[in-house]
Tab-separated table of C-alpha atoms in Angstrom:
chain	number	residue	atom	x	y	z
P	1	ALA	CA	56.050	6.517	10.483
P	2	GLN	CA	52.674	8.078	11.542
P	3	ALA	CA	51.149	7.045	8.014
P	4	ALA	CA	52.596	3.528	8.328
P	5	GLN	CA	50.957	3.259	11.965
P	6	GLN	CA	47.697	4.615	10.747
P	7	GLN	CA	47.806	2.091	8.067
P	8	ARG	CA	48.483	-0.748	10.418
P	9	LEU	CA	45.551	0.204	12.468
P	10	LEU	CA	43.113	0.659	9.790
P	11	GLU	CA	44.137	-2.784	8.020
P	12	PRO	CA	41.954	-5.046	9.984
P	13	PHE	CA	38.878	-3.031	9.611
P	14	PHE	CA	39.109	-3.052	5.860
P	15	HIS	CA	38.577	-7.001	5.902
P	16	LEU	CA	35.263	-6.895	8.066
P	17	PRO	CA	32.708	-8.449	6.149
P	18	PHE	CA	29.672	-6.318	7.518
P	19	ILE	CA	30.879	-2.721	6.770
P	20	GLY	CA	31.942	-0.801	3.526
P	21	MET	CA	35.181	1.089	4.023
P	22	ALA	CA	36.906	3.415	1.454
P	23	VAL	CA	39.665	6.081	1.342
P	24	ARG	CA	39.216	8.878	-1.090
P	25	SER	CA	41.563	11.329	-2.340
P	26	ALA	CA	40.718	15.062	-1.318
P	27	ALA	CA	42.899	16.366	-4.393
P	28	ASP	CA	40.895	14.825	-7.313
P	29	GLY	CA	37.954	12.723	-5.534
P	30	ARG	CA	39.541	9.221	-6.821
P	31	TRP	CA	39.126	6.066	-4.718
P	32	LEU	CA	42.594	5.170	-3.096
P	33	ARG	CA	41.371	1.839	-1.365
P	34	PHE	CA	37.987	0.277	-0.620
P	35	ASN	CA	36.935	-3.054	0.444
P	36	ASP	CA	35.061	-5.843	-0.842
P	37	ARG	CA	32.032	-4.997	1.507
P	38	LEU	CA	31.676	-1.623	-0.422
P	39	CYS	CA	31.496	-3.165	-3.759
P	40	GLU	CA	28.912	-5.758	-2.448
P	41	ILE	CA	26.666	-2.910	-1.019
P	42	LEU	CA	26.764	-1.244	-4.514
P	43	GLY	CA	26.736	-4.145	-6.505
P	44	TYR	CA	30.135	-3.093	-8.843
P	45	THR	CA	33.154	-5.274	-9.276
P	46	ARG	CA	36.260	-3.875	-7.654
P	47	GLU	CA	37.203	-2.886	-11.340
P	48	GLU	CA	33.701	-0.961	-11.993
P	49	ILE	CA	33.798	0.661	-8.612
P	50	ALA	CA	37.306	2.083	-9.262
P	51	ARG	CA	35.881	3.921	-12.388
P	52	THR	CA	33.290	5.677	-10.282
P	53	THR	CA	33.200	8.671	-8.078
P	54	TRP	CA	31.624	9.210	-4.501
P	55	SER	CA	29.077	11.748	-6.308
P	56	GLU	CA	28.092	9.193	-8.846
P	57	VAL	CA	26.625	6.556	-6.550
P	58	THR	CA	25.197	9.047	-4.485
P	59	HIS	CA	21.489	9.709	-5.025
P	60	PRO	CA	20.943	13.114	-6.912
P	61	ASP	CA	18.917	14.713	-4.113
P	62	ASP	CA	21.212	13.701	-1.309
P	63	ARG	CA	24.422	15.166	-3.072
P	64	LEU	CA	23.917	18.634	-1.643
P	65	GLY	CA	24.051	17.346	2.079
P	66	ASP	CA	27.742	15.995	1.080
P	67	GLU	CA	28.679	19.336	-0.602
P	68	GLN	CA	27.756	21.403	2.509
P	69	ALA	CA	29.590	18.909	4.815
P	70	LEU	CA	32.698	18.951	2.573
P	71	TYR	CA	32.634	22.896	2.421
P	72	GLU	CA	32.595	22.921	6.508
P	73	MET	CA	35.552	20.571	6.759
P	74	LEU	CA	37.450	22.592	3.904
P	75	GLN	CA	36.915	25.679	6.066
P	76	GLY	CA	38.184	23.833	9.201
P	77	GLY	CA	34.859	23.968	10.851
P	78	SER	CA	34.879	20.080	11.216
P	79	ASP	CA	36.804	17.103	10.604
P	80	GLY	CA	33.897	14.896	9.607
P	81	TYR	CA	30.235	14.116	9.669
P	82	GLU	CA	27.600	11.304	9.765
P	83	ILE	CA	24.691	11.160	7.816
P	84	GLU	CA	21.858	8.594	6.546
P	85	LYS	CA	21.641	9.062	2.665
P	86	ARG	CA	20.677	7.146	-0.477
P	87	LEU	CA	23.425	5.745	-2.475
P	88	LEU	CA	22.741	4.114	-5.809
P	89	HIS	CA	22.944	0.481	-6.691
P	90	LYS	CA	24.692	-0.742	-9.960
P	91	ASN	CA	20.973	-2.000	-11.034
P	92	GLY	CA	19.468	1.348	-10.434
P	93	SER	CA	17.798	0.527	-7.041
P	94	ILE	CA	18.375	2.696	-3.840
P	95	VAL	CA	20.594	1.530	-1.181
P	96	HIS	CA	19.706	3.339	2.355
P	97	CYS	CA	22.954	3.748	4.101
P	98	HIS	CA	24.340	5.080	7.486
P	99	VAL	CA	27.608	6.985	6.280
P	100	ASP	CA	30.400	8.174	8.511
P	101	VAL	CA	33.070	10.526	6.846
P	102	LYS	CA	36.177	11.388	8.461
P	103	CYS	CA	39.082	13.769	6.877
P	104	VAL	CA	42.672	13.188	7.550
P	105	ARG	CA	44.806	16.284	7.440
P	106	GLY	CA	48.507	16.811	6.468
P	107	PRO	CA	51.049	18.708	8.578
P	108	ASP	CA	49.893	21.776	7.098
P	109	GLY	CA	46.415	21.356	7.954
P	110	ARG	CA	45.124	20.659	4.624
P	111	ILE	CA	42.910	17.753	4.144
P	112	ASP	CA	44.859	14.640	2.510
P	113	HIS	CA	42.212	12.184	2.202
P	114	PHE	CA	38.725	11.003	3.535
P	115	LEU	CA	37.898	7.977	5.192
P	116	HIS	CA	34.293	6.474	4.678
P	117	THR	CA	32.571	4.011	6.405
P	118	VAL	CA	29.219	2.825	4.930
P	119	ASP	CA	26.498	0.759	6.653
P	120	ASP	CA	23.718	-0.758	4.710
P	121	ILE	CA	20.623	-0.063	6.701
P	122	THR	CA	18.095	-0.771	3.751
P	123	GLU	CA	16.424	-3.592	5.563
P	124	ARG	CA	15.907	-1.516	8.740
P	125	LYS	CA	14.523	1.397	6.677
P	126	ALA	CA	12.013	-1.023	5.220
P	127	ALA	CA	10.930	-2.384	8.514
P	128	GLU	CA	10.498	1.077	9.496
P	129	ARG	CA	8.145	2.099	6.636
P	130	GLY	CA	6.401	-1.183	7.106
P	131	LEU	CA	5.523	-0.244	10.632
P	132	MET	CA	4.547	3.044	9.702
P	133	THR	CA	2.485	1.769	6.918
P	134	ILE	CA	0.610	-0.643	9.322
P	135	SER	CA	0.008	2.065	11.579
P	136	ARG	CA	-1.534	4.277	9.157
P	137	TYR	CA	-4.041	1.377	8.224
P	138	TYR	CA	-4.923	0.420	11.799
P	139	ALA	CA	-5.719	4.337	11.922
P	140	ALA	CA	-7.983	3.979	8.754
P	141	LEU	CA	-9.666	0.856	10.055
P	142	SER	CA	-10.511	2.734	13.300
P	143	GLN	CA	-11.928	5.759	11.194
P	144	CYS	CA	-13.938	3.424	9.268
P	145	ASP	CA	-15.485	1.719	12.316
P	146	GLU	CA	-16.406	5.274	13.542
P	147	ALA	CA	-18.120	6.092	10.203
P	148	ILE	CA	-20.066	2.802	10.505
P	149	VAL	CA	-21.297	3.591	13.976
P	150	ARG	CA	-22.180	7.197	13.107
P	151	CYS	CA	-23.591	6.859	9.482
P	152	THR	CA	-27.190	5.775	9.187
P	153	ARG	CA	-27.278	5.640	5.190
P	154	GLU	CA	-25.086	4.360	2.474
P	155	SER	CA	-24.791	7.721	0.871
P	156	GLU	CA	-22.887	8.883	4.027
P	157	LEU	CA	-20.910	5.786	4.846
P	158	PHE	CA	-19.126	5.249	1.532
P	159	PRO	CA	-17.636	8.695	1.191
P	160	ALA	CA	-16.456	8.558	4.670
P	161	VAL	CA	-14.462	5.146	4.236
P	162	CYS	CA	-12.924	6.236	0.896
P	163	GLU	CA	-11.814	9.527	2.721
P	164	ALA	CA	-10.330	7.472	5.523
P	165	VAL	CA	-8.442	5.047	3.111
P	166	VAL	CA	-6.865	7.986	1.194
P	167	SER	CA	-6.191	10.548	3.876
P	168	VAL	CA	-5.130	8.214	6.713
P	169	ALA	CA	-3.944	5.077	5.139
P	170	GLY	CA	-2.421	7.161	2.235
P	171	ALA	CA	-3.876	5.332	-0.781
P	172	GLY	CA	-3.940	7.243	-4.154
P	173	LEU	CA	-7.601	6.361	-5.003
P	174	ALA	CA	-10.259	4.788	-3.287
P	175	TRP	CA	-13.794	4.450	-4.558
P	176	VAL	CA	-16.945	2.384	-4.041
P	177	GLY	CA	-18.987	1.034	-6.923
P	178	MET	CA	-22.130	-0.810	-6.864
P	179	ALA	CA	-23.555	-3.030	-9.505
P	180	ASP	CA	-26.644	-1.900	-11.057
P	181	PRO	CA	-28.724	-5.020	-11.000
P	182	ARG	CA	-30.688	-4.177	-14.295
P	183	THR	CA	-27.838	-3.265	-16.494
P	184	ARG	CA	-25.042	-5.046	-14.261
P	185	GLN	CA	-22.815	-1.998	-14.842
P	186	LEU	CA	-20.593	-0.772	-12.005
P	187	VAL	CA	-21.545	2.662	-10.740
P	188	ALA	CA	-18.994	4.871	-8.775
P	189	VAL	CA	-21.097	6.233	-5.767
P	190	ALA	CA	-18.330	7.383	-3.849
P	191	GLN	CA	-14.596	8.366	-4.208
P	192	ALA	CA	-11.484	10.159	-2.588
P	193	GLY	CA	-7.980	10.903	-3.907
P	194	THR	CA	-6.643	11.554	-7.282
P	195	GLY	CA	-8.001	9.996	-10.577
P	196	ALA	CA	-11.500	11.652	-11.369
P	197	ASP	CA	-10.740	11.216	-15.059
P	198	TYR	CA	-9.964	7.408	-14.284
P	199	LEU	CA	-13.597	7.032	-12.938
P	200	ARG	CA	-15.142	9.279	-15.390
P	201	GLY	CA	-14.273	7.157	-18.210
P	202	LEU	CA	-14.862	4.025	-16.429
P	203	HIS	CA	-17.136	1.229	-17.874
P	204	VAL	CA	-17.061	-2.131	-15.733
P	205	SER	CA	-19.720	-4.776	-16.349
P	206	THR	CA	-20.368	-7.662	-13.917
P	207	ASP	CA	-21.766	-9.728	-16.840
P	208	PRO	CA	-19.073	-12.634	-17.368
P	209	ALA	CA	-19.806	-12.485	-21.277
P	210	GLN	CA	-18.533	-8.875	-21.324
P	211	ALA	CA	-14.822	-7.960	-21.725
P	212	SER	CA	-14.726	-5.601	-18.754
P	213	ALA	CA	-15.759	-8.553	-16.435
P	214	ASP	CA	-11.815	-9.405	-16.402
P	215	ARG	CA	-11.093	-6.185	-14.499
P	216	PRO	CA	-10.219	-6.549	-10.856
P	217	GLU	CA	-13.365	-4.598	-9.881
P	218	ALA	CA	-15.582	-6.921	-11.673
P	219	ARG	CA	-13.746	-10.035	-10.500
P	220	ALA	CA	-14.098	-9.105	-7.137
P	221	ILE	CA	-17.929	-9.156	-7.269
P	222	LEU	CA	-18.165	-12.305	-9.781
P	223	ASP	CA	-15.968	-14.356	-7.450
P	224	GLN	CA	-17.153	-12.961	-4.243
P	225	ARG	CA	-13.438	-12.521	-2.962
P	226	ALA	CA	-10.833	-9.906	-2.705
P	227	CYS	CA	-8.584	-9.448	-5.791
P	228	TRP	CA	-5.070	-8.359	-5.176
P	229	ILE	CA	-2.742	-6.827	-7.926
P	230	ASP	CA	0.777	-6.028	-6.898
P	231	GLY	CA	3.457	-4.347	-8.783
P	232	THR	CA	4.438	-7.215	-10.916
P	233	PHE	CA	0.950	-7.355	-12.494
P	234	GLU	CA	1.637	-11.111	-13.065
P	235	ASP	CA	-1.728	-12.247	-11.809
P	236	GLY	CA	-3.815	-12.457	-14.794
P	237	ALA	CA	-4.802	-8.278	-14.700
P	238	PRO	CA	-5.907	-7.409	-18.390
P	239	ALA	CA	-3.266	-5.459	-20.349
P	240	ALA	CA	-5.606	-2.575	-21.148
P	241	TRP	CA	-6.317	-2.053	-17.273
P	242	ARG	CA	-2.559	-2.162	-16.670
P	243	GLU	CA	-1.985	0.585	-19.224
P	244	GLN	CA	-5.060	2.740	-17.864
P	245	VAL	CA	-3.781	2.553	-14.157
P	246	ALA	CA	0.029	3.302	-14.927
P	247	ALA	CA	-0.904	6.564	-16.742
P	248	PHE	CA	-2.048	7.689	-13.134
P	249	GLY	CA	1.110	6.202	-11.635
P	250	TRP	CA	-0.560	3.390	-9.768
P	251	ASN	CA	1.575	0.350	-9.249
P	252	SER	CA	-0.743	-1.973	-7.238
P	253	ALA	CA	-4.350	-2.355	-6.367
P	254	ALA	CA	-7.147	-3.928	-4.124
P	255	ALA	CA	-10.637	-4.820	-5.064
P	256	LEU	CA	-12.857	-5.923	-2.185
P	257	PRO	CA	-16.402	-6.890	-2.597
P	258	LEU	CA	-18.836	-5.596	-0.202
P	259	LEU	CA	-21.733	-8.136	0.681
P	260	ARG	CA	-25.349	-7.557	1.491
P	261	GLY	CA	-27.090	-10.641	2.659
P	262	GLY	CA	-24.098	-12.850	1.743
P	263	GLN	CA	-24.250	-11.686	-1.670
P	264	ALA	CA	-21.764	-9.334	-3.535
P	265	ILE	CA	-23.450	-5.925	-4.406
P	266	GLY	CA	-20.513	-3.662	-4.740
P	267	VAL	CA	-16.743	-3.147	-4.567
P	268	LEU	CA	-14.277	-1.042	-2.705
P	269	THR	CA	-11.213	-0.439	-4.923
P	270	ILE	CA	-8.079	1.032	-3.722
P	271	TYR	CA	-5.034	2.127	-5.821
P	272	LEU	CA	-1.577	2.453	-4.618
P	273	SER	CA	1.627	4.104	-5.981
P	274	GLU	CA	3.887	1.572	-4.255
P	275	PRO	CA	4.369	-1.620	-6.109
P	276	ASP	CA	4.923	-3.626	-2.888
P	277	GLY	CA	2.123	-1.786	-0.772
P	278	LEU	CA	-0.136	-4.803	-0.518
P	279	HIS	CA	1.861	-7.071	1.942
P	280	ASP	CA	-0.166	-9.811	4.187
P	281	ARG	CA	-0.737	-7.447	7.121
P	282	VAL	CA	-2.038	-4.447	4.912
P	283	ARG	CA	-4.254	-6.978	2.958
P	284	LYS	CA	-5.702	-8.280	6.272
P	285	LEU	CA	-6.634	-4.653	7.470
P	286	LEU	CA	-8.302	-3.778	4.038
P	287	ALA	CA	-10.122	-7.131	4.163
P	288	LYS	CA	-11.350	-6.249	7.642
P	289	ILE	CA	-12.379	-2.585	6.457
P	290	ALA	CA	-14.494	-4.439	3.960
P	291	GLU	CA	-16.001	-7.173	6.139
P	292	ASN	CA	-16.820	-4.205	8.628
P	293	ILE	CA	-18.723	-2.480	5.731
P	294	SER	CA	-20.689	-5.588	4.684
P	295	PHE	CA	-21.797	-5.744	8.412
P	296	ALA	CA	-22.714	-2.393	8.371
P	297	LEU	CA	-24.739	-2.906	5.076
P	298	ASP	CA	-26.911	-5.730	6.672
P	299	VAL	CA	-27.518	-3.528	9.572
P	300	LEU	CA	-28.747	-0.868	7.414
P	301	ALA	CA	-30.707	-3.206	5.448
P	302	ARG	CA	-32.560	-4.447	8.473
P	303	GLU	CA	-33.154	-1.093	9.637
P	304	ALA	CA	-34.567	-0.224	6.510
P	305	GLU	CA	-36.951	-3.204	6.583
P	306	ARG	CA	-37.997	-2.508	10.023
P	307	GLY	CA	-38.505	1.233	9.281
P	308	ALA	CA	-40.905	-0.192	6.188
P	309	ALA	CA	-42.604	-2.477	8.375
P	310	ILE	CA	-43.392	0.104	11.086
P	311	ASP	CA	-44.528	2.395	8.344
P	312	ALA	CA	-46.750	-0.339	6.833
P	313	LEU	CA	-48.090	-0.862	10.330
P	314	GLN	CA	-48.985	2.631	11.074
P	315	ARG	CA	-50.641	3.074	7.681
P	316	SER	CA	-52.642	0.048	8.321
């Protein structure tokens, strides 16, 4: 009678469309019952999910937390736990979930079965990560602006900007390349992050007749506009370049032209491991960093001209 009453109480909840629910046997871990929402969260049909186990749909790095909580319940230390964990979708993607597990004990105190409720919080987690990312890029922009005010030479400014983009914003590699006006080759003058080997073997020409002019760094200078490469690489990036950056674990890139007197003379290139790291707000902040650097280059050029004029006047 007690079991029947419990079943009647649980029945309406199993049909709720917004939360996954399942009953799992304590004896062998089999699913005794689950609702359609759980199948939807994990991407399985009812027949497919019936052939899986809780451990199989749990991310390998999160299984230990379940095992520790289960041990505590078996020892009688608790009757349940709540945890945020990663589950594995059928297509291999990660689903972030808030999981509530309660155990139901028999008259002898042994656990008969477990009741799971699973709430998909993937969108919330993505929003949280997005806010953290934006916060980091705002901080990087602020640090770059401080460097612009403080530095009196390009040789001081460029390393400070690269370091801010890597250490504060979290980019994998940031480097500044300046176009040699004679050879039209791009010369790396500052860098921060991983990928020294990448830069050591770099040969990029801003001559449109050269094959390497198709690379994002050259395109940014030739077109005088930012070149954004997302994780899909469906934007015309050359195959040789894609293979080269993939070897370093980078999945997206931004090449931003640096202007002096309205002409592109160099490029700030940033590589990220996240395939979706260059959303609109990040692009705007990176474009602002490049814009401020270009403003600083104009100021430094005017100061150099003024200094040269003063020297010439003194000599005269």
